[in-house]
Coordinates of C-alpha atoms and ligand atoms in Angstrom, one line a residue:
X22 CA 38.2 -11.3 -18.4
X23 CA 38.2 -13.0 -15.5
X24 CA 40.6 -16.5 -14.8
X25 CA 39.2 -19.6 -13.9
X26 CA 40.0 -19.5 -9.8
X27 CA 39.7 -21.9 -7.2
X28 CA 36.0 -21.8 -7.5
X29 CA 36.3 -24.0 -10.3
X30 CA 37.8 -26.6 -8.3
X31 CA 34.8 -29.5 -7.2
X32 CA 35.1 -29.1 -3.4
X33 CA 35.4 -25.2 -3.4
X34 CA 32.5 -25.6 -6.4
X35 CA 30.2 -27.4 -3.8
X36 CA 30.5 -24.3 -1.1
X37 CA 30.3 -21.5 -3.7
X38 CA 26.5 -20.0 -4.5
X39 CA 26.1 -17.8 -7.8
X40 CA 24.7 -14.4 -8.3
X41 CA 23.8 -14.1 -11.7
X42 CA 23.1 -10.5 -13.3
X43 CA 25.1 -8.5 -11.1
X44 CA 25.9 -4.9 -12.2
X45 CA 28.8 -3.2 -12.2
X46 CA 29.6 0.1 -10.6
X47 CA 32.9 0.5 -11.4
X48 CA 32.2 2.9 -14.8
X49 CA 29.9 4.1 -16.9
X50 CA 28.9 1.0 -19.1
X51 CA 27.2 -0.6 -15.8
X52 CA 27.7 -3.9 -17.3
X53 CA 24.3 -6.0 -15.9
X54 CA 25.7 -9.4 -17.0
X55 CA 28.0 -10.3 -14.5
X56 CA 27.9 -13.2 -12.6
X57 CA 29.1 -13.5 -9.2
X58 CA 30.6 -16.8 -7.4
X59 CA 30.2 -16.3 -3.4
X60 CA 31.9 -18.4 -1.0
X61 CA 31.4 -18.0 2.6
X62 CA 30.0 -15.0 2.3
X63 CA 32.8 -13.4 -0.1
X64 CA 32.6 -12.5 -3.7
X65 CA 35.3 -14.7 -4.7
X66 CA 35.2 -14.7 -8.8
X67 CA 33.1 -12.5 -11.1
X68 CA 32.6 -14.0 -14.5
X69 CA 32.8 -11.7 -17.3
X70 CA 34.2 -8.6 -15.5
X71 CA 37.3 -6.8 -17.0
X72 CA 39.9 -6.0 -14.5
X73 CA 38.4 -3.1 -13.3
X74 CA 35.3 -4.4 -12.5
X75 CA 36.5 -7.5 -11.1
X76 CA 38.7 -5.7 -8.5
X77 CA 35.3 -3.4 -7.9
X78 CA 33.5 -6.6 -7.0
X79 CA 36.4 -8.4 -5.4
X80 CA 37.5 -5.4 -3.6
X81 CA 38.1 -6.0 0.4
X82 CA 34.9 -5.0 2.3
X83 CA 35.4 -5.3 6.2
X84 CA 32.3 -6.6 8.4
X85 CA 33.7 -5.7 11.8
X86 CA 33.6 -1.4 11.7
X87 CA 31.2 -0.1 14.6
X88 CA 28.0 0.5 12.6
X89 CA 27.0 3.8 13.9
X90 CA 29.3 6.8 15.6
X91 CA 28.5 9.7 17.7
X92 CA 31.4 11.8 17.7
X93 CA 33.6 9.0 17.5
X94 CA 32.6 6.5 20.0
X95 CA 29.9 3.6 19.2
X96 CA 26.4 4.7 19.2
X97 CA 22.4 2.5 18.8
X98 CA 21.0 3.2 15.7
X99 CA 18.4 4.9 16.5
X100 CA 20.1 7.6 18.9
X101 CA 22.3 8.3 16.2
X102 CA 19.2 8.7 13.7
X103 CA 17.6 11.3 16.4
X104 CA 21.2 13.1 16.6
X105 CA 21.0 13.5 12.9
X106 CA 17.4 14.5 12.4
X107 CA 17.9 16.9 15.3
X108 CA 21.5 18.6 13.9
X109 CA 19.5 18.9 10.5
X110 CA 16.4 20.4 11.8
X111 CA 18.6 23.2 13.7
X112 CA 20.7 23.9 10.4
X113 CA 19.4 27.4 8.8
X114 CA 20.8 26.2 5.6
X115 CA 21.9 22.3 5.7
X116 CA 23.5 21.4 2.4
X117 CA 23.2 17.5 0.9
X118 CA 25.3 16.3 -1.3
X119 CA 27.3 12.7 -2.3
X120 CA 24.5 11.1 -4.0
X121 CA 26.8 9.7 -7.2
X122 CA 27.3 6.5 -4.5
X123 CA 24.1 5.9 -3.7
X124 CA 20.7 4.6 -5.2
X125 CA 17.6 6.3 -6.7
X126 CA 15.6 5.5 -3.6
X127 CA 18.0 7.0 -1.3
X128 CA 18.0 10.1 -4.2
X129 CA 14.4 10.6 -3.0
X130 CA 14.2 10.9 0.4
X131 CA 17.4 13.0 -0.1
X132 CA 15.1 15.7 -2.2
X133 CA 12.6 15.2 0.5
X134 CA 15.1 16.1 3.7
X135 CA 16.5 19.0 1.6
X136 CA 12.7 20.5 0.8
X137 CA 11.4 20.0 4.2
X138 CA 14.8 21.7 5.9
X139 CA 14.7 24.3 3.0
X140 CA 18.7 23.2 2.5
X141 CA 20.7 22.8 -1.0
X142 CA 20.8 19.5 -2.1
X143 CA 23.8 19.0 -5.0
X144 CA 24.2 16.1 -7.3
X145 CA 26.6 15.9 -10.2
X146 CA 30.0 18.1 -10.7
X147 CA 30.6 21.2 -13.3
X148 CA 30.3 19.4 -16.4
X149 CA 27.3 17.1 -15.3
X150 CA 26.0 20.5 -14.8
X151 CA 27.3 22.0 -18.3
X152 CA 26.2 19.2 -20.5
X153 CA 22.4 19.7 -18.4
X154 CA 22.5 23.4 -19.6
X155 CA 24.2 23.1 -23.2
X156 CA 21.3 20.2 -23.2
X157 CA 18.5 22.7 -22.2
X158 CA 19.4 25.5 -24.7
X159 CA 20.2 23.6 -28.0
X160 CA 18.4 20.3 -27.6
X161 CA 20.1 16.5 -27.6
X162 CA 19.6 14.1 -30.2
X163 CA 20.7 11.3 -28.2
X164 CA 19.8 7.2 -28.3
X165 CA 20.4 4.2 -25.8
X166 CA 23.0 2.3 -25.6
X167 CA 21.5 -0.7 -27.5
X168 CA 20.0 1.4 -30.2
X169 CA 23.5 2.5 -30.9
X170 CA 24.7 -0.8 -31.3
X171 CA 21.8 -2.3 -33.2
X172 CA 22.3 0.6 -35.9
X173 CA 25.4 2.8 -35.5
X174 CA 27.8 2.0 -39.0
X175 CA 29.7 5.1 -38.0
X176 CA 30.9 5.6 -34.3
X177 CA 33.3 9.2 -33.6
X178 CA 35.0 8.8 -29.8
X179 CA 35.5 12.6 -29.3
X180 CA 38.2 12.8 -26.7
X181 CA 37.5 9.9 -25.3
X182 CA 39.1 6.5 -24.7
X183 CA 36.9 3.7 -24.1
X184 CA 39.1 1.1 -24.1
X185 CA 40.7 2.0 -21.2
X186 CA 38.8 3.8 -19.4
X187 CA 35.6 1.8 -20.2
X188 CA 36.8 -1.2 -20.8
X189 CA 33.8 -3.3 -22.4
X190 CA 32.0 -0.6 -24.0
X191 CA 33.3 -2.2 -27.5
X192 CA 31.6 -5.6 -26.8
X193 CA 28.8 -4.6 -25.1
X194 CA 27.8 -1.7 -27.0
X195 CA 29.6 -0.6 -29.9
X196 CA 32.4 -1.2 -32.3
X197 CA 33.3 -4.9 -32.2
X198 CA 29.8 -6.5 -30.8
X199 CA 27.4 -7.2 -34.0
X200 CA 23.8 -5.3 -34.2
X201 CA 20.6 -6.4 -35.9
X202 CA 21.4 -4.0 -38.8
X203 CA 25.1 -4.3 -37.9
X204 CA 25.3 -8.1 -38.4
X205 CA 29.3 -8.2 -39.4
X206 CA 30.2 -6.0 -36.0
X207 CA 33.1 -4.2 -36.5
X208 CA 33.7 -4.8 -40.4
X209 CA 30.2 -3.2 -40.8
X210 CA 31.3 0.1 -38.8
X211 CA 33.6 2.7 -39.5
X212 CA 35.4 4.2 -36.0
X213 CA 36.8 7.5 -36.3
X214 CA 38.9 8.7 -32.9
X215 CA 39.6 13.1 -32.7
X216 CA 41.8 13.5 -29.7
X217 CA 44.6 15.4 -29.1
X218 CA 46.5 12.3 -27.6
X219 CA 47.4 9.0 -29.2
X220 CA 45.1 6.5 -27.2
X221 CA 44.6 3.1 -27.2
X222 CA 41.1 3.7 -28.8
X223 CA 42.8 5.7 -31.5
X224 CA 44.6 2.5 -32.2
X225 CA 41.2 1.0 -33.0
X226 CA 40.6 3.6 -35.4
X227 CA 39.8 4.1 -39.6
X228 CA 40.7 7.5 -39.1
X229 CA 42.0 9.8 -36.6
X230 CA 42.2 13.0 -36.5
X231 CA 44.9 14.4 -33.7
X232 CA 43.5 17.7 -32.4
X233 CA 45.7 20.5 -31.1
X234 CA 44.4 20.5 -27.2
X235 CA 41.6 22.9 -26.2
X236 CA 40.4 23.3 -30.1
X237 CA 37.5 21.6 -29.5
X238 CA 35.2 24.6 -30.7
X239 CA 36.9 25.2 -33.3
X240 CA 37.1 21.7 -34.6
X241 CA 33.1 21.4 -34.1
X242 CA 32.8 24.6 -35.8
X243 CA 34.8 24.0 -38.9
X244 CA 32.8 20.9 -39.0
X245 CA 28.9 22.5 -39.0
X246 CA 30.6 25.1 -41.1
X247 CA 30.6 22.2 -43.8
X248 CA 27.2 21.1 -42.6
X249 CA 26.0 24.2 -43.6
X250 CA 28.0 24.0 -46.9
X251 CA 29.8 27.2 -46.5
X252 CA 32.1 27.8 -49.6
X253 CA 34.0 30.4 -47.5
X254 CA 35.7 28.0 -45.0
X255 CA 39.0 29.3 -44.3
X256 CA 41.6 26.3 -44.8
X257 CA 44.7 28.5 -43.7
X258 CA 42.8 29.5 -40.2
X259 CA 41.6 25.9 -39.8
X260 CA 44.5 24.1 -39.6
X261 CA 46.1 27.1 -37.7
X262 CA 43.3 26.8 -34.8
X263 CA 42.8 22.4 -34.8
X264 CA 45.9 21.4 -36.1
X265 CA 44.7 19.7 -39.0
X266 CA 43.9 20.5 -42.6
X267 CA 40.8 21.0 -43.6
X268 CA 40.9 18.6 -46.5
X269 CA 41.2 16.4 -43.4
X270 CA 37.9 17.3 -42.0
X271 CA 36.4 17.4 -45.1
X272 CA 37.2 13.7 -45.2
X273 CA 35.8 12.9 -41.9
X274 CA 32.2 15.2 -42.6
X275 CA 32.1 13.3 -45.8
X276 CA 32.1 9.7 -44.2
X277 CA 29.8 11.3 -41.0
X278 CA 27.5 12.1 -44.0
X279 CA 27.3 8.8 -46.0
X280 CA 26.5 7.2 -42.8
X281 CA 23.1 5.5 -42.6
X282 CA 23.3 5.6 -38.7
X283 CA 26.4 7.6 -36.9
X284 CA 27.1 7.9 -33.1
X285 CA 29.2 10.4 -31.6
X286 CA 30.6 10.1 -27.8
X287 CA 32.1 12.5 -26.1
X288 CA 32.9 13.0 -21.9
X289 CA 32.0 16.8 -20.8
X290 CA 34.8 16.0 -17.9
X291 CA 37.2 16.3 -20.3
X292 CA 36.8 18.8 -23.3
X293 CA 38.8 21.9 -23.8
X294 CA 37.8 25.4 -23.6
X295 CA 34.3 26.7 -21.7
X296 CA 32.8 23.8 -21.3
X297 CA 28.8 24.8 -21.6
X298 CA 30.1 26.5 -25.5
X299 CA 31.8 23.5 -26.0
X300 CA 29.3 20.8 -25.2
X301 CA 26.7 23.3 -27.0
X302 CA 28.9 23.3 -30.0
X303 CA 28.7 19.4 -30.0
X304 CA 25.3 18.9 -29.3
X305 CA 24.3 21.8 -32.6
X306 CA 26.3 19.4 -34.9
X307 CA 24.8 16.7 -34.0
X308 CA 21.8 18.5 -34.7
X309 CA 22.6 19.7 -38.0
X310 CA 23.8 15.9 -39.1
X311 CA 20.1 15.2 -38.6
X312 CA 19.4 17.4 -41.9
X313 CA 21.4 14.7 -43.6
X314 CA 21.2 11.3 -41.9
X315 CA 20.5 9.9 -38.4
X316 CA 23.2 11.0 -35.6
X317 CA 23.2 11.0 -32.1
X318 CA 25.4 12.1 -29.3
X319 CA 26.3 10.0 -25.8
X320 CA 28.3 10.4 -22.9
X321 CA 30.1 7.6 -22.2
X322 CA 29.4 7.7 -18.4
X323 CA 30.6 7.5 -15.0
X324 CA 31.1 5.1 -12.2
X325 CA 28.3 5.0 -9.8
X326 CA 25.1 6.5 -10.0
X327 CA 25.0 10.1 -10.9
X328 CA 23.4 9.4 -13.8
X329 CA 20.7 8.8 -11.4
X330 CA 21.1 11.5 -9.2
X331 CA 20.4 13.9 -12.1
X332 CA 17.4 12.1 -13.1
X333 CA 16.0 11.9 -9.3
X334 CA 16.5 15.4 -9.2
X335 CA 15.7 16.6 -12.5
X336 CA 12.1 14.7 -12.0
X337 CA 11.6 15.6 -8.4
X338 CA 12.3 19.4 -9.0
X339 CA 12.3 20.5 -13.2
X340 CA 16.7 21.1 -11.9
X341 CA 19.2 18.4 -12.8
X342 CA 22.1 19.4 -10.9
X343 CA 22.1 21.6 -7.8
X344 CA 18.7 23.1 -6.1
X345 CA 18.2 25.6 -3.3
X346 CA 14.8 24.7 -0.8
X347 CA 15.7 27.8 0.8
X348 CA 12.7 30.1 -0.7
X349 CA 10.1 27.2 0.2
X350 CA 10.1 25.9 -3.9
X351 CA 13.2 24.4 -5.9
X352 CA 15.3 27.2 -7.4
X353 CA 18.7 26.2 -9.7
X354 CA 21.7 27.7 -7.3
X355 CA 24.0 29.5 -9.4
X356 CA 27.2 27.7 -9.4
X357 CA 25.8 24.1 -10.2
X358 CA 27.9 21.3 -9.4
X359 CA 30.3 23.3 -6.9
X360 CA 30.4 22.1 -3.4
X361 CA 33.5 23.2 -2.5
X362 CA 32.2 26.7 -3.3
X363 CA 29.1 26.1 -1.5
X364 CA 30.7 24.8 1.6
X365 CA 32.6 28.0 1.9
X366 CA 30.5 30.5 1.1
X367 CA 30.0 30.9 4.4
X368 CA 25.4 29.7 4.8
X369 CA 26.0 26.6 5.2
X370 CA 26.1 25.4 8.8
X371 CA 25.1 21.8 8.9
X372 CA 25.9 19.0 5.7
X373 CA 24.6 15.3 5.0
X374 CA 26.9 13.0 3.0
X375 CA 24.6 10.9 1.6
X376 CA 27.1 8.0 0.4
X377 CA 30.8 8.1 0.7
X378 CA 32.5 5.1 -1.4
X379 CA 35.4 4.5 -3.5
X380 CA 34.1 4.9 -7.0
X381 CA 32.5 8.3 -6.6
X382 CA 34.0 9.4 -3.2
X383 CA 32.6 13.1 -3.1
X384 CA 35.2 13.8 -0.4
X385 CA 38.1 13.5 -2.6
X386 CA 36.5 16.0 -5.1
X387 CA 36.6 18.8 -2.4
X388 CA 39.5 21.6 -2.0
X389 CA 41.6 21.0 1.3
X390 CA 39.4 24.7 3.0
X391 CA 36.4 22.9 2.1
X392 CA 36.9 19.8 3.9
X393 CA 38.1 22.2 6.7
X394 CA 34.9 23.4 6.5
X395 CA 33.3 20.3 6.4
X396 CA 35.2 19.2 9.8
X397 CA 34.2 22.5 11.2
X398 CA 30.1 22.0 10.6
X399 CA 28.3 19.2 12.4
X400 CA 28.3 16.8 9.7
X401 CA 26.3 13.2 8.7
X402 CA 28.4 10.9 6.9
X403 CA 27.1 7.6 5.8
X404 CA 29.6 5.9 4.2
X405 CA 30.6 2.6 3.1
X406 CA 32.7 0.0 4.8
X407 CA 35.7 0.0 2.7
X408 CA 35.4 4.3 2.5
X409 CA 37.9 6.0 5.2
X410 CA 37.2 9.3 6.4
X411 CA 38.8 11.7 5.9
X412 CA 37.9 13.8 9.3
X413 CA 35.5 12.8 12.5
X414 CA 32.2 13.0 11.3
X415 CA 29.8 14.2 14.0
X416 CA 27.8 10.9 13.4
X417 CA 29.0 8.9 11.1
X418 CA 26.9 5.4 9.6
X419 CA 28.8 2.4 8.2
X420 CA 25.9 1.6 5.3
X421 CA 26.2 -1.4 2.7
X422 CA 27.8 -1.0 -0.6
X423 CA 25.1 -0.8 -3.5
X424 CA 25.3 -3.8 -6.0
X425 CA 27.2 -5.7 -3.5
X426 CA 25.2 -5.9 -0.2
X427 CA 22.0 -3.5 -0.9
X428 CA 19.8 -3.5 -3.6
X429 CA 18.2 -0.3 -5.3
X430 CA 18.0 1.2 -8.9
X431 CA 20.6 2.9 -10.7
X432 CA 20.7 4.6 -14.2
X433 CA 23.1 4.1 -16.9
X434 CA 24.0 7.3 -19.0
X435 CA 21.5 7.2 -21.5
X436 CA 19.0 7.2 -19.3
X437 CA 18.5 3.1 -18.9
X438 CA 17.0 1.8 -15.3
X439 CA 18.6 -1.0 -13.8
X440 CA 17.9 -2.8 -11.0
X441 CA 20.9 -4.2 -8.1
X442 CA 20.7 -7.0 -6.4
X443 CA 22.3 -7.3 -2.9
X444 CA 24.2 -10.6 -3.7
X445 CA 26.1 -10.6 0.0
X446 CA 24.3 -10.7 3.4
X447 CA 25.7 -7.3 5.5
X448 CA 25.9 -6.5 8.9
X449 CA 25.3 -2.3 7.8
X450 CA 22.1 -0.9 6.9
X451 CA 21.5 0.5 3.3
X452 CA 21.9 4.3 3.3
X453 CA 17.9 4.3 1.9
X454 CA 17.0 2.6 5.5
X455 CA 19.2 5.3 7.3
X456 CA 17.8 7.9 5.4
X457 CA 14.1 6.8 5.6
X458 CA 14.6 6.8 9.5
X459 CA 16.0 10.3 9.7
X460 CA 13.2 11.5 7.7
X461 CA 10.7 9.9 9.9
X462 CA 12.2 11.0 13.3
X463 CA 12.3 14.9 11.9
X464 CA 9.0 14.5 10.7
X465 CA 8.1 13.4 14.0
X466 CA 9.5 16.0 16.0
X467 CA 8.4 18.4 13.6
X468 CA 4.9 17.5 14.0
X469 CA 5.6 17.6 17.9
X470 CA 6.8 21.2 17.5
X471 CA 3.7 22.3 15.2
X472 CA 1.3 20.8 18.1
X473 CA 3.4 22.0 21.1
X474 CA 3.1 25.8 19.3
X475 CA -0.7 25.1 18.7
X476 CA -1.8 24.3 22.2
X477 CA 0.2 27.7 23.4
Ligands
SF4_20 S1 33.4 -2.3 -18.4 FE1 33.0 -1.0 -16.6 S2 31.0 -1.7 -15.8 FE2 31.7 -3.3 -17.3 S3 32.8 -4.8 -15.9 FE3 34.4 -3.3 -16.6 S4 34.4 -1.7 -15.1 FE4 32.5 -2.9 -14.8

């Protein structure tokens, strides 16, 4: 938690304005409680952040980067909204992707570009896209957040540790914070940690279960093996494949099944194995427990708003993760998640990064050839001020940072709505403006085009 700072002090008190309800971008738990002191226009404290999210909020942000590029040297806003409609309208097969940074209303008019171009718009990564198809084929018994922590007496963190890499997801949402039906907090739940590494969340636990890397499948299989009360289970191969006994897993399915409400969180980033089997695997447990008691599965999330990127799209288009425009409807492309392979496949000749920013950067994500590639296109970068570049954009737009100086909506990972606030006054657009004005002047000069051909 945060320390008392000079902002407690009467005369700084006197200059410093508070933003309450702030939410945090900085992981998946999107904390919305945070409250934010302001001083001369600077976030200078933010009450009940942990330490990553109070260096998210306090992070440096400059105010004096040229808004708008062309090619390098300062541009007008608008003439570098007309240079970007008109490199997008020439594209034969634009591609659109970055959208984790950004907000659900800038997710839109992305869908809307990508459509109207006939380009590939891409949101999420491989196992955004996994967990989307493993999802579609088996089915997920999932819950929100606060259900989970209102019921949940049994909690399994598959290969996952919250506390350090979601820091308050124990007191906002699970294990120590009490629940309705939950009323004791962490004496009334039972946490059981399988992971093939000793974390700090498998201090936490009542049992844990230290997996032999990449067993995952088999682990989930011995495991609806005794959900399906097989008498045949093979001990010897059991503990040869997980590396634990089987009396061991026994233990664990017993507790899972004397649960009144159990919860189990895994991250499709990092499981073992193929990671569609695997996540399938998971999800038709979770199933099966429902034979016996109430059990649900959750991701604990990521930083940014991908979670809302997948719901944009997935509502916009029936596809979650990565859609083609090129056949004049939405068609799934066939490496989902992949832009690095996209970029050098060799169609695509123009791209729009929709929000570049620290949390999410989808410029990092991409193999050295790609960004090559990327350098080689004309490309659209909007980006945020305290994003470098990694290579000269061919127009490149200096946009606000979402939760800190533009509003919009974001979605947590099990599918919650919440709305930012801008809680600083900016001197850069939000991307959803920049957007909305490249959208218009295409649509303008499209309409221009349609009437020029008409009266010939
Ligand atoms: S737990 Fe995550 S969302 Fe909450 S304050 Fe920390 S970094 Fe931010």
């Amino acid at each position: 938690m945060a320390e008392p700072s000079d902002s407690d002090r009467p005369a700084e008190r006197q200059r410093t304005r508070i933003s309450r309800n702030a939410t945090c971008l900085a992981c998946g738990c999107l904390c919305d409680d945070i409250t934010l002191h302001v001083a001369e226009n600077r976030i200078v404290r933010a009450e009940r952040a942990c330490p990553i999210g109070e260096r998210w909020f306090l992070a440096e942000r400059p105010t004096d980067r040229t808004p708008c590029l062309i090619h390098g040297q300062r541009a007008d806003l608008d003439e570098a909204c007309d240079l970007a409609a008109a490199i997008l309208a020439k594209a034969s097969c634009p591609l659109i992707f970055g959208l984790g940074g950004a907000v659900c209303e800038a997710h839109r008019i992305a869908v809307a570009l990508a459509d109207l171009l006939g380009g590939i718009v891409i949101a999420g990564n491989e196992a955004g896209a996994a967990l989307a198809t493993a999802e579609q084929s088996v089915g997920f018994v999932t819950a929100t957040l606060g259900e989970v922590r209102h019921r949940a007496d049994l909690v399994v963190y598959w290969g996952v540790d919250p506390a350090t890499t979601h820091p308050r997801h124990f007191e906002r949402y699970c294990l120590t914070c009490a629940g309705r039906f939950i009323p004791g907090g962490r004496a009334d739940r039972t946490c059981v940690v399988v992971d093939s590494r000793r974390t700090p969340t498998a201090a936490e636990a009542d049992l844990f279960l230290e997996l032999k890397p990449g067993s995952d499948v088999a682990a989930i299989a011995a495991l609806l093996a005794l959900a399906a009360g097989e008498s045949t289970v093979d001990a010897e191969q059991i503990a040869l494949l997980t590396g634990v006994e089987l009396s061991r897993w026994r233990e664990l399915f017993d507790r899972m099944a004397a649960a009144r409400y159990g919860a189990m969180f895994f991250d499709p980033l990092s499981l073992g194995g193929e990671k569609t089997a695997t996540i399938e695997a998971i999800l038709s447990f979770v199933v099966a427990m429902n034979r016996r008691t109430r059990f649900v599965a959750l991701t604990l999330g990521g930083p940014g708003n991908m979670a809302g990127a997948e719901q944009v799209l997935a509502w916009q288009t029936g596809y979650p993760t990565s859609i083609r425009f090129r056949d004049g409807f939405p068609r799934s492309e066939g490496q989902p998640g992949a832009i690095s392979e996209c970029l050098l496949d060799g169609q695509v000749d123009a791209a729009l990064v929709v929000a570049s920013e620290p949390v999410t950067d989808p410029l990092a994500t991409l193999s050295e050839p790609a960004r090559e590639q990327l350098a080689a296109i004309p490309t659209i970068v909007l980006h945020t001020a305290d994003a470098p570049l990694p290579f000269a954009a061919t127009v490149a737009f200096v946009v606000g940072s979402h939760g800190i100086d533009a509003g919009g909506t974001v979605f947590r990972c099990d599918g919650v709505p919440l709305p930012l606030h801008q809680a600083l006054t900016s001197p850069y657009p939000a991307a959803t403006r920049i957007l909305q004005t490249i959208l218009a002047s295409m649509a303008a000069s499209l309409h221009a085009t349609t009437n020029e051909n008409g009266l010939q």
